[in-house]
Coordinates of N, CA, C and O and ligand atoms in Angstrom, one line a residue:
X3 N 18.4 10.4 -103.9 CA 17.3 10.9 -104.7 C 16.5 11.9 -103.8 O 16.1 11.7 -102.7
X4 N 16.3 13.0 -104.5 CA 15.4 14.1 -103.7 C 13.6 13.2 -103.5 O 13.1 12.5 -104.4
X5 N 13.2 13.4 -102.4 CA 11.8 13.1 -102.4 C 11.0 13.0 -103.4 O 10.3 12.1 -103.9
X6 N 11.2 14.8 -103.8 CA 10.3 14.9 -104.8 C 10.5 14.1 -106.2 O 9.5 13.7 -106.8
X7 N 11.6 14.1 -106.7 CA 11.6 13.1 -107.8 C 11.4 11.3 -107.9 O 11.7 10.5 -108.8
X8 N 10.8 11.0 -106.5 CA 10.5 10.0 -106.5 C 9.1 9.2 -107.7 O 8.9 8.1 -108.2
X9 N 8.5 10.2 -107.6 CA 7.1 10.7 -108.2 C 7.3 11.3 -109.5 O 8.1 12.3 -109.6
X10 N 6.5 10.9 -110.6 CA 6.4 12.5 -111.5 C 5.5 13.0 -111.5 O 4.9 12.7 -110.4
X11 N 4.9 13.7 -112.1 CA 3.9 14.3 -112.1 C 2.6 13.9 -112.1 O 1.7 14.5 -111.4
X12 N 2.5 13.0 -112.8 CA 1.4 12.1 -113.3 C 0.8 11.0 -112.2 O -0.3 10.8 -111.9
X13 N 2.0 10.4 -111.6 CA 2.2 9.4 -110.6 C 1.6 10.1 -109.2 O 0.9 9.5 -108.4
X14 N 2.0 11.7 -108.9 CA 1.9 12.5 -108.1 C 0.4 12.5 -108.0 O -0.2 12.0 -107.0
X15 N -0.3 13.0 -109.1 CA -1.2 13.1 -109.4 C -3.0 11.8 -109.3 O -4.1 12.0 -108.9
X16 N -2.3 10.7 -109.8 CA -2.9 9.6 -109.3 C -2.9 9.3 -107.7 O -4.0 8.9 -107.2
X17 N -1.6 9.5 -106.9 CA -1.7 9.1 -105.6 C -2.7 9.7 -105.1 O -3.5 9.1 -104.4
X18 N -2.7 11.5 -105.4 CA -3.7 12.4 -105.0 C -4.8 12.0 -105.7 O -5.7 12.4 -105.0
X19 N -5.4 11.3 -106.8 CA -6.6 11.1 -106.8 C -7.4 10.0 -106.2 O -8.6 9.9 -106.0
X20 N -6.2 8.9 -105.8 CA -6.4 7.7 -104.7 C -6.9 7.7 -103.6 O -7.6 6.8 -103.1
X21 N -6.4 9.2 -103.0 CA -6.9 9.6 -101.5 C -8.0 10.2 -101.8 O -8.9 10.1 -101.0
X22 N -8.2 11.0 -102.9 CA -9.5 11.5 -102.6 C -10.9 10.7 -103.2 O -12.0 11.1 -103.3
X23 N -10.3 9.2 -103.6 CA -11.3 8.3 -103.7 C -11.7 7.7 -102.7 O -12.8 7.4 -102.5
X24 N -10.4 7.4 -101.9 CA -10.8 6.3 -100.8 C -11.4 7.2 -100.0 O -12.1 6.6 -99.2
X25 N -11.5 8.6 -99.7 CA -12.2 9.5 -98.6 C -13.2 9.3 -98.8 O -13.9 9.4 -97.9
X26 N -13.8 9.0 -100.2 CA -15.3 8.9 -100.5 C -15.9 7.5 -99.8 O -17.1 7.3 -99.6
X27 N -15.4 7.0 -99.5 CA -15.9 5.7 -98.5 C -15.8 6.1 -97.0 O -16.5 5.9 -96.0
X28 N -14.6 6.6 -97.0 CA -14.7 6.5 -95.3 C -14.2 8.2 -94.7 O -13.3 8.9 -95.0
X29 N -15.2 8.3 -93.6 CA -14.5 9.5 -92.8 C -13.1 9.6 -92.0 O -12.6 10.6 -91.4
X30 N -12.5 8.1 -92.3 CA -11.1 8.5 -92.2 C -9.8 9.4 -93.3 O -9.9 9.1 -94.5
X31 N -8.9 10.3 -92.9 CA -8.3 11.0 -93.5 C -6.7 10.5 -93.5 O -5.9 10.5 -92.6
X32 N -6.7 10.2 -95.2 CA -5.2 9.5 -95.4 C -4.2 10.5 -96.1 O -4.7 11.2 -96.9
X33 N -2.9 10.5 -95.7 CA -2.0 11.3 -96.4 C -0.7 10.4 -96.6 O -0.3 9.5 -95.8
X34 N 0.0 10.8 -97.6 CA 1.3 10.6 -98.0 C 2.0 11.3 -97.3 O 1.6 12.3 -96.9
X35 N 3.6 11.0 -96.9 CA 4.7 12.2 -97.2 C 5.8 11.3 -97.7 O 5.8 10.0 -97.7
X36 N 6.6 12.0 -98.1 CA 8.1 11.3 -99.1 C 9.0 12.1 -98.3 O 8.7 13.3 -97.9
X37 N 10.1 11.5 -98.0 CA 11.5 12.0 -97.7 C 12.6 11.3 -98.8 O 12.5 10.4 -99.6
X38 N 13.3 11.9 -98.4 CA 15.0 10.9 -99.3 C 15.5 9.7 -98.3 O 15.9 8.6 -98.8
X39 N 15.5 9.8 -97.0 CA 16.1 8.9 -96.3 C 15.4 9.2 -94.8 O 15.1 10.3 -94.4
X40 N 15.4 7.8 -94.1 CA 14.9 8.0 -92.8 C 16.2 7.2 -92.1 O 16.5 6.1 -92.6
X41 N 17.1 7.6 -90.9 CA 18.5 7.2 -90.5 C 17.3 6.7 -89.3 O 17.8 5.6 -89.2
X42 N 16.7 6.7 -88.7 CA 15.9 6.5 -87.4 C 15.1 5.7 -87.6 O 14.8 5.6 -88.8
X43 N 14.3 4.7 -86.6 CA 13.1 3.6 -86.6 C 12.6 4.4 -87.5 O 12.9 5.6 -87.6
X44 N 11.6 3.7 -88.6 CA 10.5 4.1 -89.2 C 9.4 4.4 -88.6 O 8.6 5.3 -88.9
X45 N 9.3 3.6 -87.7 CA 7.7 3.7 -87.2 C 7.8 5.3 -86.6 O 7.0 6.2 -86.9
X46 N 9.0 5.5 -85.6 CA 9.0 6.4 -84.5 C 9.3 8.0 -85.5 O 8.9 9.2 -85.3
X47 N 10.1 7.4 -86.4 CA 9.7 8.9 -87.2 C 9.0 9.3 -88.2 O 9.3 10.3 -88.9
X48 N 7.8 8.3 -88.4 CA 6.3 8.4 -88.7 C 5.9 9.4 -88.1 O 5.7 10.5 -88.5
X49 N 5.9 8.7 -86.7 CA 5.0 9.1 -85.8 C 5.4 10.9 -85.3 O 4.8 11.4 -84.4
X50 N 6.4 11.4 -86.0 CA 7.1 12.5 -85.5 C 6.4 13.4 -86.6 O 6.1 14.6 -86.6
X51 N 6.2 12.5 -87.6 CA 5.7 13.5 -89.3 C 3.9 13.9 -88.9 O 3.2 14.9 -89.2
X52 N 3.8 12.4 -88.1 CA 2.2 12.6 -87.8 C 2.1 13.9 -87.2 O 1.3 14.7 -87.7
X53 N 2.6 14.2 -86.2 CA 2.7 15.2 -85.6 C 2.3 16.4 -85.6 O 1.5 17.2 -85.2
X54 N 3.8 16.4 -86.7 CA 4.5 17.8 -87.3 C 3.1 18.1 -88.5 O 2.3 19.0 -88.4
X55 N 3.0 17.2 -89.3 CA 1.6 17.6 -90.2 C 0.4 17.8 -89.8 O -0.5 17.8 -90.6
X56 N 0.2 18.0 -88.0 CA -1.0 18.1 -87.2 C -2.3 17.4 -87.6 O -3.4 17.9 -87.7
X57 N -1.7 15.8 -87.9 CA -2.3 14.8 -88.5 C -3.8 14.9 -86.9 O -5.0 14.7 -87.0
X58 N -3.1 15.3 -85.9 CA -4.4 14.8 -85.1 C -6.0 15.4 -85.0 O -7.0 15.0 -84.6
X59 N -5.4 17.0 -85.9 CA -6.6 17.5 -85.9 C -7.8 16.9 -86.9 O -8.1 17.2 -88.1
X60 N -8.3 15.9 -86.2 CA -9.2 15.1 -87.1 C -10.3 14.9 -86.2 O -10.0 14.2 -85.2
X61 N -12.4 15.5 -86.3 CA -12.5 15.4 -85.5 C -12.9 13.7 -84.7 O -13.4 13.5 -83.6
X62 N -12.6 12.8 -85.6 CA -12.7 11.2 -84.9 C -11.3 10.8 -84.5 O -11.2 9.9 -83.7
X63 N -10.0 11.4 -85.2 CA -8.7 11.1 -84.4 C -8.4 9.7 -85.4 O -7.7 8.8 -85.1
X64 N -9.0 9.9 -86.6 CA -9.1 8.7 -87.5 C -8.2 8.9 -88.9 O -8.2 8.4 -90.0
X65 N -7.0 10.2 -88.2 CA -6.1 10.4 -89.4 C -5.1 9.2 -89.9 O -4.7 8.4 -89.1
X66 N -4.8 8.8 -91.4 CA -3.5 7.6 -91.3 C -2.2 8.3 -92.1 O -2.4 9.1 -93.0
X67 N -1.2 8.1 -91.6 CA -0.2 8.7 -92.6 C 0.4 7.4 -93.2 O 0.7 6.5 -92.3
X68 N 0.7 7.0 -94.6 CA 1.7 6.4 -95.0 C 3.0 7.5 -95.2 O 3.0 8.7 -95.6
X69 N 4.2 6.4 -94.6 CA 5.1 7.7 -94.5 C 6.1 6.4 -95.9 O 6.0 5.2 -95.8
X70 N 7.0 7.1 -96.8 CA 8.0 6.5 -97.8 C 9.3 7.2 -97.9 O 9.5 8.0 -98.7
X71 N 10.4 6.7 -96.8 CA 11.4 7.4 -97.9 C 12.2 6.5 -99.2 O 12.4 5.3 -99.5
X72 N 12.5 7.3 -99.4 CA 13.1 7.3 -101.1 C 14.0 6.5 -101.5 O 13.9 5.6 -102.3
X73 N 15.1 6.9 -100.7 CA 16.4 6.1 -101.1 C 16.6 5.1 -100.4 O 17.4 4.4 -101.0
X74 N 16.2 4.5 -99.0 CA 16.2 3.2 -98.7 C 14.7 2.3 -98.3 O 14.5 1.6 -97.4
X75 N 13.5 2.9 -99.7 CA 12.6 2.5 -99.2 C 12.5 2.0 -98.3 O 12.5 0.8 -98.2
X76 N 12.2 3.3 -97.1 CA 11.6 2.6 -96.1 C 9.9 3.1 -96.0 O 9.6 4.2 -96.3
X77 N 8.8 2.1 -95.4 CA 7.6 2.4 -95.5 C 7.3 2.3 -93.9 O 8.0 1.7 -93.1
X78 N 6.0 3.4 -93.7 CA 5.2 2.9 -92.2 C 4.2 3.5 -92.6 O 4.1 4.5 -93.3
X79 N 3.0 2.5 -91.8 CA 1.3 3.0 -91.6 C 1.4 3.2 -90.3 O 1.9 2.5 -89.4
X80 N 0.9 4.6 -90.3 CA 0.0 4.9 -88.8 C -1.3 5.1 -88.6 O -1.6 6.0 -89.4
X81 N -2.3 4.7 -87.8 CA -3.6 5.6 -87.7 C -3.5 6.4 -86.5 O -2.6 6.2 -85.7
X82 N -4.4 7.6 -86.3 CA -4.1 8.3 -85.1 C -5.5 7.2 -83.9 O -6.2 6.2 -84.2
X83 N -5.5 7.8 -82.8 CA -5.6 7.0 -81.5 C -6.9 6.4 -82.0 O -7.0 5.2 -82.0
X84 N -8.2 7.4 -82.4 CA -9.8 6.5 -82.6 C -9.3 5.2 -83.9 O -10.2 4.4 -83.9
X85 N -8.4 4.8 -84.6 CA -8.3 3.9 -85.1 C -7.7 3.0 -84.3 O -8.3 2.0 -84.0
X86 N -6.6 3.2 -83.8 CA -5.9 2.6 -82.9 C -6.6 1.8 -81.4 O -5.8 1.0 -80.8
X87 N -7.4 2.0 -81.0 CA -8.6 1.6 -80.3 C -9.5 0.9 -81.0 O -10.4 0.7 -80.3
X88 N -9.7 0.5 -82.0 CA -10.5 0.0 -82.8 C -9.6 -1.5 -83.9 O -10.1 -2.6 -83.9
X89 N -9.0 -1.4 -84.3 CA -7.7 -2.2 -84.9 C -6.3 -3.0 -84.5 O -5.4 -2.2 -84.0
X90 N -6.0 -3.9 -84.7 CA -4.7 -4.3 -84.2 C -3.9 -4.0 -85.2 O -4.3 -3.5 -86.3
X91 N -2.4 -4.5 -84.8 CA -1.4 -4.1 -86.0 C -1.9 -4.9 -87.0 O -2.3 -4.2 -88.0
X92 N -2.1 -6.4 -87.2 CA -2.6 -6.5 -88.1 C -3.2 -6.2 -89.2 O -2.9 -6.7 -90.3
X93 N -4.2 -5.0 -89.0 CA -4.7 -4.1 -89.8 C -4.2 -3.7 -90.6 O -4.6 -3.6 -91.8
X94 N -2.8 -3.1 -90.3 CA -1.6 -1.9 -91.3 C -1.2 -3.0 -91.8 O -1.2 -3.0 -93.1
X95 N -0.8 -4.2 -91.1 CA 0.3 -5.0 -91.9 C 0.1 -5.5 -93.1 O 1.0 -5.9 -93.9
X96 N -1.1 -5.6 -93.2 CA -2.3 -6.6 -94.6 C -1.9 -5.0 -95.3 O -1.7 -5.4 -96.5
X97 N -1.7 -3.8 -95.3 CA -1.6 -3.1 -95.7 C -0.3 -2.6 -96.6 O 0.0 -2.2 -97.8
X98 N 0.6 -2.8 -95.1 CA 1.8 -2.9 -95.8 C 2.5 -3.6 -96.4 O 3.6 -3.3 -96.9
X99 N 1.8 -5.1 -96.5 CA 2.9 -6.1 -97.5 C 2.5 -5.8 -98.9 O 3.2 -5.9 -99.9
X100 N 0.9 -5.2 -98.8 CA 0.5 -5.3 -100.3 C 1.7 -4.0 -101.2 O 2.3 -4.0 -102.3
X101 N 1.5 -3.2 -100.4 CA 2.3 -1.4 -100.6 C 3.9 -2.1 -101.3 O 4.3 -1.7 -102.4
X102 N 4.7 -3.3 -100.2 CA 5.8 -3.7 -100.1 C 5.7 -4.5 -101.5 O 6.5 -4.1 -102.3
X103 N 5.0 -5.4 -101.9 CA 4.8 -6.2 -102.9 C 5.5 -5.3 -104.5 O 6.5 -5.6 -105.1
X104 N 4.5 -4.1 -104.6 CA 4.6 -3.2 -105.4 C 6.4 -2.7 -105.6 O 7.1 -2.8 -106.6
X105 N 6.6 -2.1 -104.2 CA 7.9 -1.5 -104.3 C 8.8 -2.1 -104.0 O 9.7 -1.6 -103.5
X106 N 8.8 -3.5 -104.4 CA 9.5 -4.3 -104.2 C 10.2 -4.2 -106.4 O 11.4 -4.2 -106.7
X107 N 9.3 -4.2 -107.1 CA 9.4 -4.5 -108.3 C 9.4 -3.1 -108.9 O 9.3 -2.9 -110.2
X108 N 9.5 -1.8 -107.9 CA 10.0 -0.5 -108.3 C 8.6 0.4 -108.9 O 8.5 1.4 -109.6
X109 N 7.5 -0.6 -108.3 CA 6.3 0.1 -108.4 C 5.5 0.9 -108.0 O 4.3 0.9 -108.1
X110 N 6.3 1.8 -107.2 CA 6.1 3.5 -106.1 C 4.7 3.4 -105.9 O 4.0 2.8 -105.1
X111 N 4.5 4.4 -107.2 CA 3.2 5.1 -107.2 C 2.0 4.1 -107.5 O 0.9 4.7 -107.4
X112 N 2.0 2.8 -107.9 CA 0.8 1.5 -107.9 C 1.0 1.4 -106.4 O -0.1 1.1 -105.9
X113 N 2.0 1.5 -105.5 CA 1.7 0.4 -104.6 C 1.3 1.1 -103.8 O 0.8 0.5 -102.8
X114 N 1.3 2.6 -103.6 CA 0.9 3.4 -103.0 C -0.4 3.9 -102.8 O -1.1 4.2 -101.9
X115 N -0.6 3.6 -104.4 CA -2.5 3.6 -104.8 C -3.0 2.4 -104.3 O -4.2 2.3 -103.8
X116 N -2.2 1.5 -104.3 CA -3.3 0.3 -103.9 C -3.1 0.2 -102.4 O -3.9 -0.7 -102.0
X117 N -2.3 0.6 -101.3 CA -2.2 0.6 -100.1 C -3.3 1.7 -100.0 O -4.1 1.7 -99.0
X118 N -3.4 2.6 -100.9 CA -4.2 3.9 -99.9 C -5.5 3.2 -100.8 O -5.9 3.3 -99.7
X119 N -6.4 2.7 -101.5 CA -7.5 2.0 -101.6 C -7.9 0.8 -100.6 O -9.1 0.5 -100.3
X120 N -6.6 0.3 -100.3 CA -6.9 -0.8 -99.2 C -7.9 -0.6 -97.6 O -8.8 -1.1 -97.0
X121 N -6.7 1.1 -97.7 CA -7.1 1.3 -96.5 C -8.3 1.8 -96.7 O -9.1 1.0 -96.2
X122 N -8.7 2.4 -96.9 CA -9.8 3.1 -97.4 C -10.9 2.1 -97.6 O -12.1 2.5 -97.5
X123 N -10.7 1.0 -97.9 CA -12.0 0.1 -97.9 C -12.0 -0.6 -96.4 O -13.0 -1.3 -96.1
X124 N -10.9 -0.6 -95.3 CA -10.3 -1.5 -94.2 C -11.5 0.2 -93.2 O -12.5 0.1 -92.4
X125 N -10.9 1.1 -93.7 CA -11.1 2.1 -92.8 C -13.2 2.4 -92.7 O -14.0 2.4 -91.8
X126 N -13.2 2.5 -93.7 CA -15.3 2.4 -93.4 C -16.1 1.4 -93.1 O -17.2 1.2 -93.6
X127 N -15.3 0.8 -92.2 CA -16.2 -0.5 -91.3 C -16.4 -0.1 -90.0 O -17.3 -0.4 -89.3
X128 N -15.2 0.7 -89.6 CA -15.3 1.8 -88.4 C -15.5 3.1 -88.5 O -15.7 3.9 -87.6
X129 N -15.5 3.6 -90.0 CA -15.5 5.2 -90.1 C -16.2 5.5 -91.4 O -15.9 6.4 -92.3
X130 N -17.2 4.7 -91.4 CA -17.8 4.9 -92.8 C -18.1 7.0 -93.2 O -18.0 7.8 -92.3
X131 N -18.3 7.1 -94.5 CA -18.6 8.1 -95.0 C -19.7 8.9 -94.2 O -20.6 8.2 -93.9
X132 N -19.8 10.2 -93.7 CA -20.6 11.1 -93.7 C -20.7 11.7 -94.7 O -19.8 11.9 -95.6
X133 N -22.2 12.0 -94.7 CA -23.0 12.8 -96.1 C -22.5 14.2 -95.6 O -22.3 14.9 -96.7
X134 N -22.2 14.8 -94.8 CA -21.5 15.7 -94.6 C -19.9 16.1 -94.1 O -19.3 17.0 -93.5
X135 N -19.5 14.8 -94.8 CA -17.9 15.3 -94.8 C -16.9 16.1 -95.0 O -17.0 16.8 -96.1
X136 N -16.1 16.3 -94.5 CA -15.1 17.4 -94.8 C -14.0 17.1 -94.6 O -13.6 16.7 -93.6
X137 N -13.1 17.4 -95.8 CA -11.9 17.0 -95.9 C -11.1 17.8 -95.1 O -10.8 18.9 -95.5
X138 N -10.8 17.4 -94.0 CA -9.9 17.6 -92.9 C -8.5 17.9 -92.9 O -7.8 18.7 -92.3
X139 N -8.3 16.8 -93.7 CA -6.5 17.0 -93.9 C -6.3 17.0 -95.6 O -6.9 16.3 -96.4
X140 N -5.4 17.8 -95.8 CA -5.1 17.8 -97.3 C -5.1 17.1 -98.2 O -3.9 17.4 -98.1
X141 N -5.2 16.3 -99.3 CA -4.9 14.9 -100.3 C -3.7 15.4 -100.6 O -3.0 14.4 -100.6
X142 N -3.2 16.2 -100.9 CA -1.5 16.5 -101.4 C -0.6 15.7 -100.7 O -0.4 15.6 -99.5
X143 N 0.0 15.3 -101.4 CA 1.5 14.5 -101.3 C 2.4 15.5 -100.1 O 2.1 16.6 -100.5
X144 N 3.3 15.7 -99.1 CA 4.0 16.5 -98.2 C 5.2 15.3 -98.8 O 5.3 14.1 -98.9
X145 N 5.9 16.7 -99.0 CA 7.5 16.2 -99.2 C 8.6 16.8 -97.6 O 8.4 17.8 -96.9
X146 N 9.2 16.2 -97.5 CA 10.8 16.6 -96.7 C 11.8 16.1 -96.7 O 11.7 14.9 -97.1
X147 N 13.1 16.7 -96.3 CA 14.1 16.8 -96.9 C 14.7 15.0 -96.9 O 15.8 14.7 -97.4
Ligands
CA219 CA1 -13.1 13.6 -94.8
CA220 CA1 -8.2 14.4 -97.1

């Protein structure tokens, strides 16, 4: 399955309006990306996407990527380092079983909304909302191959 047809339109559309709900609570910045297939650790080629999407330019370092590929659902949570100083794994994991729960019963785009509301309420106990926020990193879904 291509990335992008993991999603329709609509589905697409909700995930993007999920992030830009949960930003309203916290000055941390969450993103999606979809691939078709990850042949490598998940976590470590998360952490390659974090990168590549210059997830770090954030100025608290409080970026998260959920990363999904497609065809062997695989999932990972990352935060960048100011969360990571502040949280243990724990944190993601409460995150990730609920996400897993979902896409377990072929429920993508629910489990994706309800992982990125999770965090989003997990994330403004350390990074609550500024009255002068700025959306830092995109709400758009990033696809790759
Ligand atoms: Ca923001
Ligand atoms: Ca954002």
């Amino acid at each position: 399955m291509s990335a992008y047809n993991l999603l329709n339109d609509t589905e697409k559309a909700a995930v993007e309006d999920a992030i830009a709900q949960a930003e309203l609570r916290t000055s941390g910045e969450i993103r999606v990306h979809i691939e078709s297939s990850c042949s490598e650790d998940v976590l470590d080629h998360a952490a390659f996407i974090f990168a590549e999407l210059k997830m770090h330019k954030t100025r608290d370092r409080n970026g998260v990527l959920i990363y999904v590929s497609a065809d062997d659902r695989k999932l990972a949570i990352i935060g960048d380092t100011g969360i990571h100083e502040k949280v243990h794994d724990q944190f993601w994991k409460e995150v990730r079983d609920l996400m897993l729960d979902h896409f377990k019963r072929g429920a993508i785009a629910e489990g994706l909304c309800a992982g990125i509301a999770l965090s989003g309420e997990k994330l403004r106990t350390y990074f609550p909302y500024q009255s002068d926020d700025v959306d830092e990193l995109s709400n758009e879904i990033s696809f790759g191959a």
